[in-house]
Amino acid sequence: MGVVFGSKKLKAVVVQGNEPVQIAKPSKYKEYLKEIFEVYKENPTMAALKDSGSNSSYDLSLQTGDLPLRNWSKGVWPEGDLLGSVKYKDKILVGIETCYSCPVACKRVVEIKDGPYKIEKGPGPEYETVGEFGGMLQIADIEFIAYVNDIANRMGFDTITAGSTIAFLGDLHENGVIDKSFLHGVDLKFGDKDAVLQTVKSIADRTGIGELVSLGSERIANLIGEKAKDYITTVKGLEAPMHDPRGNFALALGYGLSVRGACHVSSLVFPVSSGFMYFPEIPELTDFGDPCSEKLKPELAVKAEDFGMFFNHSAIWCIFGGAALNATQVVTLFNLVTGFDYSLEDILKRGEKIWYLKRGVDNLFGIESKDDRLPKKLKTPLSEGFTQDLAPNDEKMLSKYYKLRDIDSITGKPSKEKLVSIVLSDLLQLLYEG
């Protein structure tokens, strides 16, 4: 869709309605909201998000090895302390905003009034942006990161893919796989703010090194050849976000099985396995073993995908806003708003069907089981830090997962019998009958 918009030189679509949203059961909904707001008031995660936004997790991520460093190559970065919540508040924060009627208020408003990174009041960098242009590129300057974030917002590019692609190129350059001529004369090094800024500013214009970065990591790697594959951080072509599966093995499945590539919000694997969300009504999302063990992770992945297809892909719950609630509360609110009368079991069955439909579409575009694996970089143990010598065995977990999902371990396709049982006859015909 973005390509179509671009070809027509369409910059934005603005829609303003004049009708209120109709609530199916307004009186019961209002009454239930009183109970829900009390839950929010008592939840420590909500308090942290309100206090420091998504970057509230930065300090803990840095300490526990969750934050990737230097293109996923280091386990320790002492200077990283300069990017935590305290520095963020002291140096750039000027206000807080919220999405309509949300009690969380996690949006940060920032401003830099003078200096080389001067920006007017506007949206502040989220955790992922701080991780990418801080930890990944080894730049411990929150003002610089806010400046880059402002450029990205105005030019309309994603900071995860941009930051990871630049870090990937920096890693290749540092290890002699490419030289300055390949980088259009830019001496791209970790920690070099000027080189990174020159690169960022040229992305939207697609000039010089920006033309290269605009291709993304995987297409650049294909241009270079086999030597580049050891440095890449993509799954199905998408760069991984700032949460390391070497400290949380469930993420190997979360990233590997995501329909759109390495993504921490394509299901609920990440928020559940990291303790950010808790659904006691679903056993597989309550007991899933040690974070650095493959045990019970395939079972977790299946249910986190099924419930996730409802939670953040159909009902469009915000992971932050919904993190305070259990499954019963989520489904109850959904029913009161829509007028449906779904049980949790109903929701999980429908989520399962949606997941298989998405998987089938991936298969139609050529995705096979080999595409469900993490890249080498994300499975290489570090020699230092909290996750020293740890790495997930995604082959072991995927073997069990494919059996649970009834997916062929070579083609990656759901079996005919499975598609019949969940009434996806059209998909069955497309996958097996052409």
Coordinates of C-alpha atoms in Angstrom, one line a residue:
M1 CA 0.0 0.0 0.0
G2 CA 2.9 2.3 0.8
V3 CA 4.3 1.8 -2.6
V4 CA 1.0 2.7 -4.3
F5 CA 0.8 5.9 -2.2
G6 CA 4.4 6.8 -3.1
S7 CA 3.8 6.2 -6.8
K8 CA 0.9 8.6 -6.7
K9 CA 2.9 11.1 -4.6
L10 CA 0.3 10.9 -1.9
K11 CA 1.7 12.2 1.4
A12 CA -1.2 11.6 3.8
V13 CA -4.8 10.8 4.2
V14 CA -6.8 12.8 6.8
V15 CA -10.3 11.6 7.9
Q16 CA -12.5 13.4 10.4
G17 CA -15.7 11.8 11.5
N18 CA -18.7 13.4 13.1
E19 CA -20.5 10.4 14.6
P20 CA -19.8 9.0 18.0
V21 CA -18.6 5.4 18.5
Q22 CA -21.5 3.2 19.4
I23 CA -21.0 1.0 22.5
A24 CA -23.2 -2.1 22.4
K25 CA -23.8 -2.3 26.1
P26 CA -23.1 1.3 27.3
S27 CA -24.4 1.0 30.9
K28 CA -22.6 -2.3 31.7
Y29 CA -19.5 -1.0 29.9
K30 CA -19.3 2.2 32.0
E31 CA -19.8 0.2 35.2
Y32 CA -17.1 -2.3 34.3
L33 CA -14.7 0.5 33.4
K34 CA -14.7 1.6 37.1
E35 CA -13.3 -1.8 38.0
I36 CA -10.8 -1.7 35.2
F37 CA -9.5 1.8 36.1
E38 CA -8.8 0.5 39.6
V39 CA -6.7 -2.2 38.1
Y40 CA -4.7 0.3 36.2
K41 CA -4.1 2.4 39.3
E42 CA -2.6 -0.5 41.2
N43 CA -0.5 -1.9 38.3
P44 CA 3.3 -1.1 38.7
T45 CA 3.9 -1.5 34.9
M46 CA 1.4 1.2 34.2
A47 CA 3.0 3.4 36.7
A48 CA 6.4 2.9 35.1
L49 CA 5.0 3.7 31.6
K50 CA 3.4 6.8 32.8
D51 CA 6.6 7.9 34.6
S52 CA 9.1 7.2 31.8
G53 CA 7.3 5.9 28.7
S54 CA 8.6 2.9 26.8
N55 CA 12.2 3.8 27.7
S56 CA 11.3 2.8 31.3
S57 CA 12.5 -0.7 30.4
Y58 CA 15.9 0.6 29.1
D59 CA 17.9 0.3 32.3
L60 CA 16.7 -3.2 33.1
S61 CA 17.2 -4.3 29.5
L62 CA 20.8 -3.0 29.5
Q63 CA 21.5 -4.8 32.8
T64 CA 20.0 -8.1 31.9
G65 CA 21.3 -8.5 28.4
D66 CA 18.0 -7.9 26.7
L67 CA 19.4 -4.9 24.8
P68 CA 21.5 -5.8 21.8
L69 CA 24.8 -3.9 21.6
R70 CA 27.2 -3.1 18.7
N71 CA 25.2 -5.1 16.1
W72 CA 24.5 -7.9 18.7
S73 CA 28.2 -8.4 19.3
K74 CA 28.8 -7.2 22.8
G75 CA 27.4 -8.0 26.2
V76 CA 28.7 -5.0 28.2
W77 CA 28.5 -1.2 27.6
P78 CA 29.3 1.0 30.6
E79 CA 28.4 4.2 28.8
G80 CA 24.9 2.9 28.2
D81 CA 23.8 4.3 31.6
L82 CA 23.7 7.7 30.0
L83 CA 20.5 6.8 28.0
G84 CA 18.3 5.6 30.9
S85 CA 15.2 7.2 32.3
V86 CA 17.0 9.7 34.5
K87 CA 19.1 11.2 31.7
Y88 CA 16.1 11.2 29.3
K89 CA 14.0 13.3 31.8
D90 CA 16.9 15.6 32.7
K91 CA 18.0 16.4 29.2
I92 CA 15.1 16.3 26.7
L93 CA 11.7 15.7 28.4
V94 CA 9.3 18.6 28.5
G95 CA 5.9 17.0 28.6
I96 CA 3.7 13.9 28.5
E97 CA 0.8 13.1 26.1
T98 CA -1.7 10.3 25.7
C99 CA -3.7 8.6 23.1
Y100 CA -7.4 9.4 23.4
S101 CA -8.8 8.5 26.8
C102 CA -5.9 6.2 27.6
P103 CA -5.0 6.1 31.4
V104 CA -1.4 5.1 30.6
A105 CA 0.0 8.3 29.0
C106 CA 3.2 6.8 27.8
K107 CA 3.9 9.3 25.1
R108 CA 7.0 11.5 25.7
V109 CA 7.2 15.1 24.5
V110 CA 10.8 16.4 24.0
E111 CA 12.5 19.6 23.0
I112 CA 16.2 20.6 22.6
K113 CA 16.4 24.4 22.6
D114 CA 19.9 24.9 21.5
G115 CA 23.1 23.2 20.4
P116 CA 23.9 21.0 17.3
Y117 CA 20.8 18.8 17.9
K118 CA 18.2 21.5 18.4
I119 CA 14.7 20.4 17.7
E120 CA 11.3 21.9 18.4
K121 CA 8.8 20.4 20.8
G122 CA 7.5 17.0 19.5
P123 CA 7.4 13.2 20.0
G124 CA 10.3 11.8 21.9
P125 CA 12.3 8.6 21.0
E126 CA 10.8 5.3 22.1
Y127 CA 12.8 2.5 23.7
E128 CA 13.5 0.8 20.3
T129 CA 14.9 4.0 18.8
V130 CA 17.1 4.5 21.9
G131 CA 18.3 0.9 21.6
E132 CA 19.1 1.2 17.9
F133 CA 20.8 4.5 17.8
G134 CA 22.3 4.1 21.2
G135 CA 23.3 0.5 22.0
M136 CA 23.5 -0.9 18.5
L137 CA 25.5 2.1 17.2
Q138 CA 27.3 2.7 20.5
I139 CA 26.3 6.4 20.8
A140 CA 25.6 7.4 24.4
D141 CA 24.0 10.8 23.7
I142 CA 20.2 11.1 24.3
E143 CA 20.1 14.5 22.6
F144 CA 21.6 13.0 19.4
I145 CA 19.1 10.2 19.5
A146 CA 16.2 12.6 19.9
Y147 CA 17.5 14.5 16.9
V148 CA 17.7 11.4 14.8
N149 CA 14.2 10.4 15.9
D150 CA 12.9 13.8 14.8
I151 CA 14.4 13.3 11.4
A152 CA 12.9 9.8 11.1
N153 CA 9.5 11.1 12.1
R154 CA 9.6 13.9 9.5
M155 CA 11.0 11.8 6.7
G156 CA 8.8 8.8 7.4
F157 CA 11.2 5.9 7.9
D158 CA 11.4 3.2 10.6
T159 CA 14.1 3.6 13.2
I160 CA 14.5 -0.2 13.8
T161 CA 15.3 -1.1 10.3
A162 CA 17.3 2.1 9.7
G163 CA 19.4 1.6 12.9
S164 CA 20.0 -2.1 12.4
T165 CA 21.0 -1.6 8.7
I166 CA 23.5 1.1 9.7
A167 CA 24.9 -1.1 12.5
F168 CA 25.1 -4.0 10.0
L169 CA 27.1 -1.9 7.6
G170 CA 29.3 -0.6 10.5
D171 CA 30.0 -4.2 11.5
L172 CA 30.9 -5.2 8.0
H173 CA 33.2 -2.2 7.7
E174 CA 34.9 -2.8 11.0
N175 CA 35.6 -6.4 10.1
G176 CA 37.0 -5.6 6.6
V177 CA 34.2 -7.2 4.6
I178 CA 33.5 -3.8 2.9
D179 CA 35.4 -0.5 2.6
K180 CA 34.6 3.2 2.4
S181 CA 34.1 3.0 -1.4
F182 CA 31.2 0.6 -0.9
L183 CA 29.8 3.1 1.7
H184 CA 30.0 5.9 -0.9
G185 CA 33.0 7.5 0.9
V186 CA 31.5 7.5 4.4
D187 CA 33.9 6.2 7.1
L188 CA 31.1 4.5 9.0
K189 CA 32.2 3.5 12.5
F190 CA 30.5 2.6 15.7
G191 CA 30.2 5.7 18.0
D192 CA 30.8 8.1 15.1
K193 CA 27.9 10.6 15.4
D194 CA 28.8 12.6 12.3
A195 CA 29.0 9.5 10.0
V196 CA 25.7 8.1 11.4
L197 CA 24.0 11.5 11.0
Q198 CA 25.2 11.9 7.4
T199 CA 23.8 8.5 6.7
V200 CA 20.5 9.1 8.3
K201 CA 20.0 12.4 6.5
S202 CA 20.6 10.8 3.1
I203 CA 18.1 7.9 3.6
A204 CA 14.9 9.7 2.5
D205 CA 16.7 11.4 -0.4
R206 CA 18.2 8.1 -1.4
T207 CA 21.5 9.7 -2.2
G208 CA 25.0 8.3 -1.6
I209 CA 25.1 5.9 1.4
G210 CA 21.3 6.6 2.0
E211 CA 20.6 4.8 -1.3
L212 CA 22.4 1.8 0.1
V213 CA 20.7 1.9 3.5
S214 CA 17.3 2.2 1.9
L215 CA 17.7 -1.3 0.5
G216 CA 17.7 -2.8 4.0
S217 CA 20.1 -5.4 5.5
E218 CA 19.0 -8.5 3.6
R219 CA 19.2 -7.0 0.1
I220 CA 22.6 -5.4 0.9
A221 CA 23.8 -8.8 2.1
N222 CA 22.7 -10.4 -1.2
L223 CA 24.7 -7.8 -3.1
I224 CA 27.9 -8.5 -1.0
G225 CA 27.6 -12.3 -0.9
E226 CA 28.1 -15.1 1.6
K227 CA 30.6 -13.2 3.9
A228 CA 27.8 -10.7 4.8
K229 CA 25.5 -13.4 6.1
D230 CA 27.4 -13.8 9.4
Y231 CA 26.6 -10.2 10.3
I232 CA 22.9 -9.9 9.3
T233 CA 20.1 -9.7 11.9
T234 CA 17.0 -10.4 9.9
V235 CA 14.3 -13.0 9.8
K236 CA 12.2 -13.2 6.6
G237 CA 13.9 -9.9 5.5
L238 CA 13.0 -7.9 8.6
E239 CA 15.6 -6.6 11.1
A240 CA 15.1 -7.9 14.7
P241 CA 14.0 -5.4 17.4
M242 CA 15.9 -4.5 20.5
H243 CA 15.2 -7.6 22.6
D244 CA 17.7 -10.4 22.7
P245 CA 16.7 -14.1 22.4
R246 CA 19.9 -15.1 24.1
G247 CA 18.4 -14.0 27.4
N248 CA 14.8 -15.1 26.6
F249 CA 14.7 -18.3 24.4
A250 CA 11.0 -17.8 23.6
L251 CA 11.9 -14.9 21.4
A252 CA 13.7 -17.3 19.0
L253 CA 10.2 -18.6 18.2
G254 CA 8.5 -15.2 18.5
Y255 CA 10.9 -13.8 15.8
G256 CA 11.3 -16.9 13.7
L257 CA 7.6 -17.6 13.3
S258 CA 6.4 -14.1 12.9
V259 CA 4.6 -13.7 9.6
R260 CA 6.2 -10.4 8.7
G261 CA 9.7 -11.3 9.9
A262 CA 11.5 -10.7 13.2
C263 CA 9.0 -8.7 15.2
H264 CA 8.2 -8.5 18.9
V265 CA 4.6 -7.5 18.5
S266 CA 3.5 -10.0 15.8
S267 CA 2.1 -12.1 18.6
L268 CA 2.2 -12.1 22.4
V269 CA 5.3 -14.2 22.8
F270 CA 7.5 -11.3 23.8
P271 CA 5.3 -9.5 26.3
V272 CA 4.2 -12.7 28.0
S273 CA 7.6 -14.4 28.1
S274 CA 9.2 -11.2 29.4
G275 CA 6.7 -10.9 32.3
F276 CA 5.1 -7.8 30.8
M277 CA 1.7 -9.5 30.5
Y278 CA 0.1 -12.2 32.5
F279 CA -2.9 -14.3 31.6
P280 CA -3.5 -16.9 34.4
E281 CA -6.6 -18.3 32.6
I282 CA -4.3 -19.8 29.8
P283 CA -2.0 -22.4 31.4
E284 CA 0.6 -22.2 28.6
L285 CA 1.0 -18.5 29.1
T286 CA 1.5 -18.9 32.9
D287 CA 4.0 -21.8 33.2
F288 CA 6.6 -21.8 30.5
G289 CA 9.8 -22.7 32.4
D290 CA 13.1 -21.0 32.7
P291 CA 13.7 -18.1 30.2
C292 CA 17.0 -19.7 29.1
S293 CA 15.6 -23.2 28.5
E294 CA 13.8 -24.5 25.4
K295 CA 11.4 -26.4 27.6
L296 CA 7.7 -25.4 27.2
K297 CA 8.5 -22.6 24.8
P298 CA 6.7 -24.2 21.8
E299 CA 3.5 -24.5 23.8
L300 CA 3.9 -20.9 24.9
A301 CA 4.4 -19.8 21.3
V302 CA 1.2 -21.5 20.0
K303 CA -1.1 -20.0 22.6
A304 CA 0.6 -16.6 22.5
E305 CA 0.0 -16.5 18.8
D306 CA -3.6 -17.7 19.0
F307 CA -4.5 -15.1 21.7
G308 CA -2.3 -12.5 20.0
M309 CA -4.3 -12.8 16.8
F310 CA -7.3 -11.6 18.8
F311 CA -5.6 -9.2 21.2
N312 CA -3.4 -7.0 19.0
H313 CA -4.3 -8.0 15.5
S314 CA -8.1 -8.1 15.6
A315 CA -9.4 -6.3 18.6
I316 CA -6.4 -3.9 18.2
W317 CA -5.5 -3.7 21.9
C318 CA -2.3 -1.7 22.6
I319 CA 0.2 -4.0 24.3
F320 CA 1.0 -1.2 26.7
G321 CA -2.6 -0.3 27.5
G322 CA -3.7 -3.9 27.8
A323 CA -0.8 -5.1 29.9
A324 CA -2.6 -4.5 33.2
L325 CA -5.4 -6.9 32.3
N326 CA -6.0 -10.6 32.5
A327 CA -7.7 -12.6 29.6
T328 CA -11.1 -12.5 31.3
Q329 CA -11.1 -8.7 31.6
V330 CA -9.9 -8.3 28.0
V331 CA -12.6 -10.5 26.6
T332 CA -15.3 -9.0 28.8
L333 CA -14.5 -5.5 27.6
F334 CA -14.4 -6.7 24.0
N335 CA -17.9 -8.2 24.4
L336 CA -19.4 -5.2 26.0
V337 CA -18.1 -2.9 23.3
T338 CA -19.0 -5.1 20.3
G339 CA -22.1 -6.9 21.6
F340 CA -20.6 -10.3 20.9
D341 CA -20.7 -13.0 23.5
Y342 CA -17.4 -14.8 23.0
S343 CA -15.9 -17.0 25.6
L344 CA -12.1 -17.2 26.0
E345 CA -12.2 -20.6 24.3
D346 CA -14.1 -19.0 21.3
I347 CA -11.5 -16.3 21.1
L348 CA -8.6 -18.8 21.1
K349 CA -10.2 -20.9 18.3
R350 CA -10.8 -17.9 16.1
G351 CA -7.2 -16.7 16.8
E352 CA -5.9 -20.1 15.8
K353 CA -7.8 -19.9 12.5
I354 CA -6.5 -16.3 11.8
W355 CA -2.9 -17.5 12.5
Y356 CA -3.2 -20.4 10.0
L357 CA -4.6 -18.1 7.4
K358 CA -1.7 -15.7 7.8
R359 CA 0.8 -18.6 7.8
G360 CA -0.8 -19.9 4.6
V361 CA -0.5 -16.5 2.9
D362 CA 3.2 -16.5 3.9
N363 CA 3.5 -20.0 2.3
L364 CA 1.9 -18.7 -0.9
F365 CA 4.6 -16.1 -1.1
G366 CA 7.3 -18.7 -0.8
I367 CA 8.0 -19.0 2.9
E368 CA 9.1 -22.4 4.0
S369 CA 10.3 -23.9 7.3
K370 CA 13.9 -22.8 6.6
D371 CA 12.7 -19.2 6.9
D372 CA 11.6 -19.7 10.5
R373 CA 15.2 -19.8 11.8
L374 CA 17.1 -17.0 13.5
P375 CA 20.2 -15.7 11.7
K376 CA 23.6 -16.8 13.0
K377 CA 24.3 -13.4 14.7
L378 CA 21.4 -13.9 17.1
K379 CA 22.4 -17.4 18.0
T380 CA 26.1 -16.8 18.6
P381 CA 26.8 -16.8 22.4
L382 CA 28.5 -13.7 23.8
S383 CA 31.7 -14.0 25.8
E384 CA 30.7 -11.3 28.4
G385 CA 27.7 -9.9 30.1
F386 CA 24.5 -11.2 31.7
T387 CA 23.8 -13.7 28.8
Q388 CA 27.4 -15.0 28.6
D389 CA 27.6 -18.4 26.8
L390 CA 23.8 -18.6 26.3
A391 CA 22.0 -19.1 23.0
P392 CA 18.7 -20.7 22.1
N393 CA 18.4 -23.9 20.1
D394 CA 15.7 -22.9 17.7
E395 CA 15.9 -26.2 15.8
K396 CA 14.9 -28.1 18.9
M397 CA 12.0 -25.8 19.7
L398 CA 10.8 -25.6 16.1
S399 CA 10.7 -29.4 15.9
K400 CA 8.2 -29.6 18.7
Y401 CA 6.4 -26.5 17.5
Y402 CA 5.7 -28.0 14.0
K403 CA 4.2 -31.1 15.6
L404 CA 1.9 -28.9 17.8
R405 CA 0.8 -26.9 14.8
D406 CA 0.7 -29.9 12.4
I407 CA 3.1 -28.1 10.0
D408 CA 5.4 -29.9 7.6
S409 CA 9.0 -29.5 8.8
I410 CA 10.3 -29.0 5.2
T411 CA 7.7 -27.1 3.3
G412 CA 6.4 -25.1 6.3
K413 CA 2.8 -25.7 5.2
P414 CA -0.1 -26.7 7.5
S415 CA -1.3 -30.2 6.8
K416 CA -4.4 -30.7 4.7
E417 CA -6.1 -32.3 7.6
K418 CA -5.5 -29.3 9.8
L419 CA -6.9 -26.9 7.3
V420 CA -10.0 -29.0 6.9
S421 CA -10.5 -29.2 10.7
I422 CA -10.5 -25.4 11.0
V423 CA -12.5 -24.8 7.9
L424 CA -10.0 -23.1 5.6
S425 CA -11.0 -24.8 2.4
D426 CA -10.0 -21.9 0.1
L427 CA -6.5 -21.8 1.6
L428 CA -6.3 -25.6 1.3
Q429 CA -7.1 -25.4 -2.4
L430 CA -4.5 -22.6 -3.0
L431 CA -1.7 -24.4 -1.1
Y432 CA -2.2 -27.9 -2.4
E433 CA -4.3 -27.7 -5.6
G434 CA -2.9 -24.6 -7.2

